[in-house]
CSV table of C-alpha atoms in Angstrom, one decimal:
chain,number,residue,atom,x,y,z
A,1,UNK,CA,69.9,9.3,-5.7
A,2,UNK,CA,71.4,7.0,-8.2
A,3,UNK,CA,72.2,3.4,-7.8
A,4,UNK,CA,75.6,2.7,-6.2
A,5,UNK,CA,78.4,2.4,-8.7
A,6,UNK,CA,80.4,-0.8,-8.6
A,7,UNK,CA,77.2,-2.8,-7.9
A,8,UNK,CA,75.3,-5.0,-10.4
A,9,UNK,CA,78.2,-5.9,-12.7
A,10,UNK,CA,76.2,-8.8,-14.1
A,11,UNK,CA,79.4,-10.7,-15.1
A,12,UNK,CA,77.7,-14.1,-14.7
A,13,UNK,CA,74.9,-13.3,-17.1
A,14,UNK,CA,76.4,-11.2,-19.8
A,15,UNK,CA,77.7,-12.6,-23.0
A,16,UNK,CA,81.4,-12.8,-23.5
A,17,UNK,CA,82.3,-13.2,-19.8
A,18,UNK,CA,83.5,-16.3,-18.0
A,19,UNK,CA,80.7,-18.2,-16.6
A,20,UNK,CA,78.2,-16.7,-19.0
A,21,UNK,CA,75.0,-18.7,-19.2
A,22,UNK,CA,74.5,-17.7,-22.9
A,23,UNK,CA,74.6,-20.8,-25.0
A,24,UNK,CA,77.4,-20.8,-27.6
A,25,UNK,CA,76.9,-22.6,-30.9
A,26,UNK,CA,79.8,-23.8,-33.0
A,27,UNK,CA,77.6,-24.6,-36.0
A,28,UNK,CA,76.7,-21.5,-38.2
A,29,UNK,CA,73.2,-20.2,-37.9
A,30,UNK,CA,72.4,-21.0,-41.6
A,31,UNK,CA,73.1,-24.7,-41.0
A,32,UNK,CA,71.5,-24.8,-37.6
A,33,UNK,CA,68.3,-23.2,-38.6
A,34,UNK,CA,66.6,-26.2,-40.3
A,35,UNK,CA,66.7,-28.2,-37.1
A,36,UNK,CA,66.1,-25.5,-34.5
A,37,UNK,CA,63.0,-25.6,-32.4
A,38,UNK,CA,62.1,-22.0,-33.4
A,39,UNK,CA,62.0,-23.0,-37.1
A,40,UNK,CA,59.6,-25.9,-36.4
A,41,UNK,CA,57.4,-23.7,-34.2
A,42,UNK,CA,57.2,-21.1,-37.0
A,43,UNK,CA,56.4,-23.8,-39.5
A,44,UNK,CA,53.7,-25.1,-37.2
A,45,UNK,CA,52.2,-21.6,-37.0
A,46,UNK,CA,52.1,-21.3,-40.8
A,47,UNK,CA,50.5,-24.8,-41.2
A,48,UNK,CA,47.8,-24.0,-38.5
A,49,UNK,CA,47.1,-20.6,-40.0
A,50,UNK,CA,45.2,-22.0,-43.0
A,51,UNK,CA,42.5,-24.0,-41.2
A,52,UNK,CA,42.2,-21.4,-38.5
A,53,UNK,CA,41.9,-18.5,-41.0
A,54,UNK,CA,39.3,-20.4,-43.0
A,55,UNK,CA,37.2,-20.9,-39.8
A,56,UNK,CA,37.7,-17.3,-38.8
A,57,UNK,CA,36.9,-15.9,-42.2
A,58,UNK,CA,33.8,-18.0,-42.6
A,59,UNK,CA,32.5,-16.9,-39.2
A,60,UNK,CA,33.3,-13.2,-39.7
A,61,UNK,CA,31.8,-12.9,-43.2
A,62,UNK,CA,28.7,-14.9,-42.2
A,63,UNK,CA,27.9,-13.0,-39.0
A,64,UNK,CA,28.7,-9.6,-40.5
A,65,UNK,CA,26.7,-10.3,-43.7
A,66,UNK,CA,23.8,-11.6,-41.7
A,67,UNK,CA,23.9,-8.7,-39.3
A,68,UNK,CA,24.1,-6.2,-42.1
A,69,UNK,CA,21.2,-7.8,-43.9
A,70,UNK,CA,19.1,-7.7,-40.8
A,71,UNK,CA,19.8,-4.1,-39.9
A,72,UNK,CA,16.5,-3.1,-41.4
A,73,UNK,CA,15.1,-4.9,-38.3
A,74,UNK,CA,16.2,-4.7,-34.7
A,75,UNK,CA,17.8,-8.2,-35.0
A,76,UNK,CA,20.7,-6.9,-37.1
A,77,UNK,CA,22.3,-5.0,-34.2
A,78,UNK,CA,22.7,-7.9,-31.8
A,79,UNK,CA,23.8,-10.2,-34.6
A,80,UNK,CA,26.4,-7.7,-35.7
A,81,UNK,CA,27.5,-7.2,-32.1
A,82,UNK,CA,27.8,-10.9,-31.5
A,83,UNK,CA,29.9,-11.3,-34.7
A,84,UNK,CA,32.3,-8.6,-33.6
A,85,UNK,CA,32.5,-10.0,-30.1
A,86,UNK,CA,33.3,-13.4,-31.6
A,87,UNK,CA,36.1,-11.8,-33.7
A,88,UNK,CA,37.5,-10.3,-30.5
A,89,UNK,CA,37.5,-13.8,-28.9
A,90,UNK,CA,39.3,-15.2,-32.0
A,91,UNK,CA,41.7,-12.4,-31.7
A,92,UNK,CA,42.5,-13.4,-28.1
A,93,UNK,CA,43.2,-17.0,-29.3
A,94,UNK,CA,45.4,-15.6,-32.1
A,95,UNK,CA,47.5,-13.6,-29.6
A,96,UNK,CA,47.9,-16.8,-27.5
A,97,UNK,CA,49.0,-18.7,-30.6
A,98,UNK,CA,51.5,-16.0,-31.6
A,99,UNK,CA,52.8,-16.0,-28.1
A,100,UNK,CA,53.3,-19.7,-28.0
A,101,UNK,CA,54.6,-20.4,-31.5
A,102,UNK,CA,56.2,-17.1,-32.5
A,103,UNK,CA,57.3,-15.8,-29.1
A,104,UNK,CA,55.4,-12.5,-29.8
A,105,UNK,CA,54.0,-10.7,-26.8
A,106,UNK,CA,51.1,-8.5,-27.7
A,107,UNK,CA,49.1,-6.7,-25.0
A,108,UNK,CA,45.3,-7.0,-24.9
A,109,UNK,CA,43.4,-4.2,-26.7
A,110,UNK,CA,41.5,-1.6,-24.9
A,111,UNK,CA,38.5,-3.1,-22.9
A,112,UNK,CA,34.9,-2.3,-23.7
A,113,UNK,CA,33.8,0.9,-22.1
A,114,UNK,CA,30.1,0.8,-21.1
A,115,UNK,CA,28.4,3.8,-19.6
A,116,UNK,CA,25.8,1.6,-17.8
A,117,UNK,CA,25.0,-2.1,-17.4
A,118,UNK,CA,22.7,-4.0,-19.6
A,119,UNK,CA,22.6,-5.8,-23.0
A,120,UNK,CA,22.0,-2.6,-25.0
A,121,UNK,CA,25.0,-0.8,-23.4
A,122,UNK,CA,27.2,-3.9,-24.1
A,123,UNK,CA,26.1,-4.0,-27.8
A,124,UNK,CA,26.8,-0.3,-28.1
A,125,UNK,CA,30.3,-0.7,-26.6
A,126,UNK,CA,31.1,-3.5,-28.9
A,127,UNK,CA,30.0,-1.6,-32.0
A,128,UNK,CA,31.9,1.6,-30.9
A,129,UNK,CA,35.1,-0.2,-30.0
A,130,UNK,CA,37.9,0.1,-32.6
A,131,UNK,CA,39.4,-3.1,-31.4
A,132,UNK,CA,36.3,-5.0,-32.5
A,133,UNK,CA,36.5,-3.7,-36.0
A,134,UNK,CA,40.3,-4.3,-36.2
A,135,UNK,CA,39.7,-7.9,-35.2
A,136,UNK,CA,37.1,-8.2,-38.0
A,137,UNK,CA,39.7,-6.7,-40.4
A,138,UNK,CA,42.2,-9.3,-39.2
A,139,UNK,CA,39.7,-12.1,-39.9
A,140,UNK,CA,39.2,-10.9,-43.5
A,141,UNK,CA,42.8,-10.1,-44.4
A,142,UNK,CA,44.4,-13.1,-42.8
A,143,UNK,CA,42.8,-15.7,-45.1
A,144,UNK,CA,44.5,-14.8,-48.4
A,145,UNK,CA,47.8,-14.4,-46.6
A,146,UNK,CA,47.4,-17.7,-44.8
A,147,UNK,CA,46.7,-19.4,-48.2
A,148,UNK,CA,49.8,-17.8,-49.8
A,149,UNK,CA,52.1,-18.6,-46.9
A,150,UNK,CA,50.8,-22.2,-46.5
A,151,UNK,CA,51.4,-22.9,-50.2
A,152,UNK,CA,54.9,-21.3,-50.2
A,153,UNK,CA,56.1,-22.9,-47.0
A,154,UNK,CA,54.8,-26.4,-47.8
A,155,UNK,CA,56.2,-26.4,-51.3
A,156,UNK,CA,59.6,-25.0,-50.3
A,157,UNK,CA,59.9,-27.3,-47.3
A,158,UNK,CA,58.8,-30.5,-49.0
A,159,UNK,CA,60.9,-29.8,-52.1
A,160,UNK,CA,64.0,-29.1,-50.0
A,161,UNK,CA,63.8,-32.2,-47.9
A,162,UNK,CA,62.7,-34.4,-50.8
A,163,UNK,CA,65.7,-33.4,-53.0
A,164,UNK,CA,68.1,-33.6,-50.1
A,165,UNK,CA,67.1,-37.2,-49.3
A,166,UNK,CA,66.9,-38.2,-53.0
A,167,UNK,CA,70.0,-40.5,-52.7
A,168,UNK,CA,68.1,-42.5,-50.2
A,169,UNK,CA,64.9,-43.1,-52.2
A,170,UNK,CA,65.7,-42.7,-55.9
A,171,UNK,CA,65.6,-46.6,-56.2
A,172,UNK,CA,61.8,-46.3,-55.9
A,173,UNK,CA,61.6,-45.2,-59.5
A,174,UNK,CA,63.2,-48.2,-61.3
A,175,UNK,CA,61.7,-50.7,-58.9
A,176,UNK,CA,58.1,-49.4,-58.7
A,177,UNK,CA,57.6,-46.7,-61.4
A,178,UNK,CA,59.3,-48.3,-64.3
A,179,UNK,CA,61.7,-45.3,-64.9
A,180,UNK,CA,65.3,-44.7,-64.1
A,181,UNK,CA,64.7,-41.7,-61.7
A,182,UNK,CA,63.1,-38.3,-61.5
A,183,UNK,CA,62.3,-37.1,-65.0
A,184,UNK,CA,63.9,-33.7,-65.5
A,185,UNK,CA,62.8,-33.3,-69.2
A,186,UNK,CA,60.9,-35.4,-71.7
A,187,UNK,CA,59.3,-35.2,-75.1
A,188,UNK,CA,58.3,-37.7,-77.8
A,189,UNK,CA,61.8,-38.7,-78.7
A,190,UNK,CA,64.0,-37.8,-75.7
A,191,UNK,CA,63.9,-38.0,-71.9
A,192,UNK,CA,66.3,-36.9,-69.2
A,193,UNK,CA,66.3,-38.7,-65.9
A,194,UNK,CA,68.3,-37.9,-62.7
A,195,UNK,CA,69.8,-41.4,-62.4
A,196,UNK,CA,73.6,-41.4,-62.4
A,197,UNK,CA,75.8,-40.7,-59.3
A,198,UNK,CA,76.7,-37.2,-60.4
A,199,UNK,CA,73.1,-36.1,-61.1
A,200,UNK,CA,72.0,-37.6,-57.8
A,201,UNK,CA,74.7,-35.8,-55.9
A,202,UNK,CA,73.8,-32.4,-57.7
A,203,UNK,CA,70.1,-33.0,-56.8
A,204,UNK,CA,71.0,-33.6,-53.2
A,205,UNK,CA,73.1,-30.4,-53.1
A,206,UNK,CA,70.2,-28.4,-54.6
A,207,UNK,CA,68.0,-29.9,-52.0
A,208,UNK,CA,70.5,-28.8,-49.3
A,209,UNK,CA,70.3,-25.2,-50.6
A,210,UNK,CA,66.4,-25.3,-50.5
A,211,UNK,CA,66.5,-26.9,-47.0
A,212,UNK,CA,68.9,-24.2,-45.7
A,213,UNK,CA,66.8,-21.5,-47.3
A,214,UNK,CA,63.4,-22.9,-46.1
A,215,UNK,CA,63.6,-21.7,-42.4
A,216,UNK,CA,64.4,-18.2,-43.5
A,217,UNK,CA,61.6,-18.1,-46.0
A,218,UNK,CA,59.2,-19.4,-43.3
A,219,UNK,CA,60.6,-16.7,-40.9
A,220,UNK,CA,60.0,-14.0,-43.5
A,221,UNK,CA,56.4,-15.3,-43.9
A,222,UNK,CA,55.8,-15.2,-40.2
A,223,UNK,CA,57.0,-11.6,-40.0
A,224,UNK,CA,53.9,-10.6,-41.8
A,225,UNK,CA,51.8,-12.6,-39.3
A,226,UNK,CA,53.6,-10.8,-36.5
A,227,UNK,CA,52.8,-7.4,-38.1
A,228,UNK,CA,49.1,-8.4,-38.5
A,229,UNK,CA,48.7,-9.6,-35.0
A,230,UNK,CA,50.6,-6.7,-33.5
A,231,UNK,CA,48.9,-4.1,-35.6
A,232,UNK,CA,45.3,-5.4,-35.6
A,233,UNK,CA,44.9,-7.5,-32.5
A,234,UNK,CA,46.8,-5.4,-30.0
A,235,UNK,CA,46.0,-2.0,-28.4
A,236,UNK,CA,45.8,0.9,-30.8
A,237,UNK,CA,48.5,3.5,-30.7
A,238,UNK,CA,46.1,6.0,-29.1
A,239,UNK,CA,45.1,3.6,-26.4
A,240,UNK,CA,48.7,2.7,-25.7
A,241,UNK,CA,49.5,6.4,-25.4
A,242,UNK,CA,46.6,7.0,-23.0
A,243,UNK,CA,47.9,4.1,-20.8
A,244,UNK,CA,51.4,5.5,-20.9
A,245,UNK,CA,50.2,9.0,-20.0
A,246,UNK,CA,48.1,7.6,-17.1
A,247,UNK,CA,51.2,5.8,-15.8
A,248,UNK,CA,53.3,8.9,-16.2
A,249,UNK,CA,50.7,10.9,-14.3
A,250,UNK,CA,50.9,8.4,-11.5
A,251,UNK,CA,54.7,8.7,-11.4
A,252,UNK,CA,54.5,12.5,-11.3
A,253,UNK,CA,51.9,12.4,-8.5
A,254,UNK,CA,54.0,9.9,-6.5
A,255,UNK,CA,57.2,12.0,-7.0
A,256,UNK,CA,55.5,15.2,-5.9
A,257,UNK,CA,54.1,13.5,-2.8
A,258,UNK,CA,57.5,12.1,-2.0
A,259,UNK,CA,59.1,15.5,-2.4
A,260,UNK,CA,56.6,17.1,-0.1
A,261,UNK,CA,57.2,14.4,2.5
A,262,UNK,CA,60.9,15.0,2.2
A,263,UNK,CA,60.6,18.7,2.6
A,264,UNK,CA,58.3,18.2,5.6
A,265,UNK,CA,60.7,15.8,7.2
A,266,UNK,CA,63.7,18.1,6.6
A,267,UNK,CA,61.8,21.0,8.1
A,268,UNK,CA,60.6,19.0,11.1
A,269,UNK,CA,63.9,17.3,11.9
A,270,UNK,CA,66.2,20.1,10.8
A,271,UNK,CA,65.5,23.8,10.9
A,272,UNK,CA,62.3,23.5,13.0
A,273,UNK,CA,64.1,21.5,15.7
A,274,UNK,CA,67.0,24.0,15.8
A,275,UNK,CA,64.5,27.0,16.0
A,276,UNK,CA,62.7,25.3,18.9
A,277,UNK,CA,66.1,24.8,20.7
A,278,UNK,CA,67.0,28.4,19.9
A,279,UNK,CA,63.8,29.7,21.4
A,280,UNK,CA,64.5,27.7,24.6
A,281,UNK,CA,68.1,29.0,24.7
A,282,UNK,CA,67.0,32.6,24.3
A,283,UNK,CA,64.4,32.1,27.0
A,284,UNK,CA,67.1,30.9,29.4
A,285,UNK,CA,69.4,33.7,28.4
A,286,UNK,CA,66.6,36.2,29.1
A,287,UNK,CA,66.1,34.8,32.6
A,288,UNK,CA,69.9,34.9,33.3
A,289,UNK,CA,70.4,38.4,31.8
A,290,UNK,CA,70.2,40.2,35.2
A,291,UNK,CA,71.5,37.5,37.5
A,292,UNK,CA,74.5,36.4,35.4
A,293,UNK,CA,75.1,38.7,32.4
A,294,UNK,CA,78.3,36.8,31.3
A,295,UNK,CA,76.4,33.5,31.1
A,296,UNK,CA,73.6,35.2,29.3
A,297,UNK,CA,76.0,36.7,26.8
A,298,UNK,CA,77.6,33.3,26.2
A,299,UNK,CA,74.1,31.7,25.7
A,300,UNK,CA,73.2,34.5,23.2
A,301,UNK,CA,76.5,33.8,21.3
A,302,UNK,CA,75.6,30.1,21.1
A,303,UNK,CA,72.1,31.0,20.0
A,304,UNK,CA,73.7,33.2,17.3
A,305,UNK,CA,75.6,30.2,16.0
A,306,UNK,CA,72.4,28.1,16.0
A,307,UNK,CA,70.7,30.8,14.0
A,308,UNK,CA,73.5,30.7,11.4
A,309,UNK,CA,73.2,26.9,11.2
A,310,UNK,CA,69.4,27.0,10.9
A,311,UNK,CA,69.7,29.6,8.1
A,312,UNK,CA,72.2,27.4,6.2
A,313,UNK,CA,69.8,24.4,6.5
A,314,UNK,CA,66.9,26.6,5.2
A,315,UNK,CA,69.1,27.7,2.3
A,316,UNK,CA,70.0,24.2,1.5
A,317,UNK,CA,66.4,23.2,1.7
A,318,UNK,CA,65.4,26.0,-0.6
A,319,UNK,CA,68.2,25.1,-3.0
A,320,UNK,CA,66.8,21.5,-3.0
A,321,UNK,CA,63.3,22.8,-3.9
A,322,UNK,CA,64.4,25.2,-6.7
A,323,UNK,CA,67.7,27.1,-6.4
A,324,UNK,CA,67.6,30.8,-6.9
A,325,UNK,CA,70.7,30.7,-9.1
A,326,UNK,CA,68.8,28.5,-11.6
A,327,UNK,CA,65.9,31.0,-11.9
A,328,UNK,CA,68.2,34.0,-12.1
A,329,UNK,CA,71.1,32.8,-14.2
A,330,UNK,CA,70.1,29.5,-15.9
A,331,UNK,CA,71.6,26.0,-16.2
A,332,UNK,CA,75.2,27.0,-16.8
A,333,UNK,CA,75.6,28.9,-13.4
A,334,UNK,CA,73.4,26.5,-11.5
A,335,UNK,CA,75.3,23.4,-12.7
A,336,UNK,CA,78.6,25.1,-12.0
A,337,UNK,CA,77.4,25.7,-8.4
A,338,UNK,CA,76.5,22.0,-8.1
A,339,UNK,CA,79.8,20.9,-9.6
A,340,UNK,CA,81.7,23.1,-7.0
A,341,UNK,CA,80.2,21.0,-4.2
A,342,UNK,CA,81.2,17.7,-5.8
A,343,UNK,CA,84.1,15.8,-4.1
A,344,UNK,CA,86.0,15.4,-7.4
A,345,UNK,CA,86.9,18.0,-10.0
A,346,UNK,CA,84.1,18.5,-12.5
A,347,UNK,CA,84.3,20.1,-15.9
A,348,UNK,CA,81.0,21.7,-16.9
A,349,UNK,CA,80.1,22.6,-20.6
A,350,UNK,CA,76.7,24.1,-21.3
A,351,UNK,CA,76.0,24.9,-25.0
A,352,UNK,CA,72.6,26.4,-25.2
A,353,UNK,CA,71.6,29.4,-27.3
A,354,UNK,CA,68.5,29.9,-25.3
A,355,UNK,CA,67.0,28.7,-22.0
A,356,UNK,CA,64.5,25.9,-21.9
A,357,UNK,CA,61.1,26.1,-20.2
A,358,UNK,CA,61.4,26.3,-16.4
A,359,UNK,CA,60.0,22.8,-15.8
A,360,UNK,CA,62.5,21.2,-18.2
A,361,UNK,CA,65.3,23.3,-16.8
A,362,UNK,CA,64.4,22.2,-13.3
A,363,UNK,CA,64.3,18.5,-14.3
A,364,UNK,CA,67.7,18.9,-16.0
A,365,UNK,CA,69.2,20.5,-13.0
A,366,UNK,CA,68.0,17.9,-10.5
A,367,UNK,CA,69.0,15.1,-12.9
A,368,UNK,CA,72.6,16.3,-13.1
A,369,UNK,CA,72.6,17.1,-9.3
A,370,UNK,CA,71.6,13.6,-8.4
A,371,UNK,CA,74.1,12.0,-10.8
A,372,UNK,CA,77.0,14.2,-9.3
A,373,UNK,CA,75.9,13.2,-5.8
A,374,UNK,CA,76.2,9.6,-6.9
A,375,UNK,CA,79.7,10.3,-8.2
A,376,UNK,CA,80.7,11.8,-4.9
A,377,UNK,CA,79.3,9.0,-2.8
A,378,UNK,CA,79.8,5.8,-4.8
A,379,UNK,CA,81.9,6.2,-8.0
A,380,UNK,CA,85.4,6.4,-6.4
A,381,UNK,CA,86.3,8.6,-9.3
A,382,UNK,CA,89.1,11.2,-9.7
A,383,UNK,CA,87.3,13.4,-12.2
A,384,UNK,CA,83.9,13.9,-13.8
A,385,UNK,CA,82.4,15.9,-16.6
A,386,UNK,CA,79.0,17.4,-17.4
A,387,UNK,CA,77.8,18.4,-20.9
A,388,UNK,CA,74.5,20.0,-21.8
A,389,UNK,CA,73.4,20.7,-25.4
A,390,UNK,CA,70.4,20.9,-27.6
A,391,UNK,CA,69.8,18.5,-30.6
A,392,UNK,CA,66.7,19.6,-32.6
A,393,UNK,CA,63.8,19.2,-30.2
A,394,UNK,CA,65.7,17.4,-27.5
A,395,UNK,CA,67.7,18.7,-24.5
A,396,UNK,CA,70.7,16.4,-24.0
A,397,UNK,CA,72.6,15.8,-20.7
A,398,UNK,CA,75.6,13.7,-20.2
A,399,UNK,CA,77.5,13.0,-17.0
A,400,UNK,CA,80.8,11.1,-17.3
A,401,UNK,CA,83.2,9.9,-14.6
A,402,UNK,CA,86.3,7.6,-14.4
A,403,UNK,CA,85.0,5.6,-11.4
A,404,UNK,CA,84.7,1.9,-10.9
A,405,UNK,CA,81.6,1.5,-13.0
A,406,UNK,CA,79.0,-1.2,-12.7
A,407,UNK,CA,76.0,1.1,-12.4
A,408,UNK,CA,72.8,-0.6,-13.5
A,409,UNK,CA,69.4,1.1,-14.1
A,410,UNK,CA,67.6,-2.3,-13.7
A,411,UNK,CA,68.5,-2.7,-10.1
A,412,UNK,CA,65.3,-1.0,-9.0
A,413,UNK,CA,66.6,1.9,-6.9
A,414,UNK,CA,68.3,5.3,-7.6
A,415,UNK,CA,68.9,5.2,-11.3
A,416,UNK,CA,65.6,3.4,-11.9
A,417,UNK,CA,63.7,6.1,-10.0
A,418,UNK,CA,65.5,8.8,-12.0
A,419,UNK,CA,64.6,7.0,-15.2
A,420,UNK,CA,60.9,6.9,-14.1
A,421,UNK,CA,61.0,10.7,-13.5
A,422,UNK,CA,62.4,11.4,-16.9
A,423,UNK,CA,59.9,9.0,-18.5
A,424,UNK,CA,57.1,10.9,-16.9
A,425,UNK,CA,58.0,13.9,-19.2
A,426,UNK,CA,58.8,11.7,-22.3
A,427,UNK,CA,62.5,11.7,-21.4
A,428,UNK,CA,65.0,8.9,-21.6
A,429,UNK,CA,67.9,7.8,-19.4
A,430,UNK,CA,70.7,5.6,-20.9
A,431,UNK,CA,73.4,4.2,-18.6
A,432,UNK,CA,76.7,2.9,-20.0
A,433,UNK,CA,78.7,1.6,-17.1
A,434,UNK,CA,80.9,-1.4,-17.7
A,435,UNK,CA,82.7,-3.0,-14.7
A,436,UNK,CA,85.9,-1.0,-14.1
A,437,UNK,CA,84.5,2.1,-15.7
A,438,UNK,CA,84.2,4.7,-17.1
A,439,UNK,CA,80.5,5.5,-16.5
A,440,UNK,CA,78.6,7.5,-19.0
A,441,UNK,CA,75.0,8.5,-18.2
A,442,UNK,CA,73.0,10.2,-20.9
A,443,UNK,CA,69.6,11.8,-20.4
A,444,UNK,CA,67.3,13.1,-23.1
A,445,UNK,CA,64.5,15.6,-22.3
A,446,UNK,CA,61.9,17.1,-24.7
A,447,UNK,CA,62.9,20.7,-25.6
A,448,UNK,CA,60.3,23.3,-24.7
A,449,UNK,CA,61.3,26.9,-25.1
A,450,UNK,CA,61.3,29.5,-22.3
A,451,UNK,CA,58.5,31.4,-24.0
A,452,UNK,CA,56.1,29.0,-22.3
A,453,UNK,CA,56.8,30.5,-18.9
């Protein structure tokens, strides 16, 4: 079931609330940027990129050229494999540099897959790995970009600070250079120097503009570095998808195992225990049938009540596995039945021209069921609403209530488990629950038509 409403408000950590730990700046971001730590870290990254890229480019081109030239002999294969392995090592260092200076978290690429141990298997794995060739491509492409970004960043940065501080050092020209100031223009007959107070002030203002613009120019340059590192030194899209599917498969297996354990526990502790007690009561009634018919009749009547209770528990258990009304009449009728058992009035609107696939229909049903159970137990609401509709290739669910709010999917229970279940089928769960309410939970599921039954 979902996380308790009214918990996890997070008022102490969210922006805009009293006691927020978010740092507030009175100075505008444009004026603050030239002296921010982030700006200097990004500038450091650009400055280091040039020598590192020269080293990396030289190594990659040398090793690959040598390996390609020696491919006519057996030596070309180990040389080429060693070159690619070195590029992978440089890629790991570049990911560390991007993490430390740019704050960019990039996962490691897919590991080498060897069918058997040994040097030949390792060389084959290196040569077959797409991550190795992407690291080589990074080594080749990064050098021209590093040269360009280094030249732009250094010139813009030095020009801005030099012009901004010109009032402090313009005296150097008349004292040591034999001219009145920075020469703006000159020919054989005429020269213009920046030497009077007005021109010096304008020069400083121009320098201020360059100084303010420099951090944003450097930031734009590092965006390309981020794209290169993320696209070429991280895991491929296919590998990321495989890891995601493996994780989703684990979630599905764990969920199925948990459901089986719940069903077993409910049968053992509920209907099975009642049926055992019923068998004992009927046995006693059978023994008393001739001695005390009235007592036996009373015991049979009690057993009849136990049978009704056991049947109701079995019905509830079957409904929890997969309700018959969902199979026979679809989401509209099934959700209306769930809403009728909620402790608050619930308005249900289902706008579907056709039924989704049974698996998606079942997940949608149990998602709404758990959310309405949460409303009944924790929301302290007076009304709730359920809406179901289709948008292109997505099935949309929305549950709204006017309760106390404060539901948080990051708390690690209820809603987090529900989000994991939806994620296992490429679904999404979004919770909007400010303190004081209302709470709006939106779920997205992939649409698969009923023809796949």
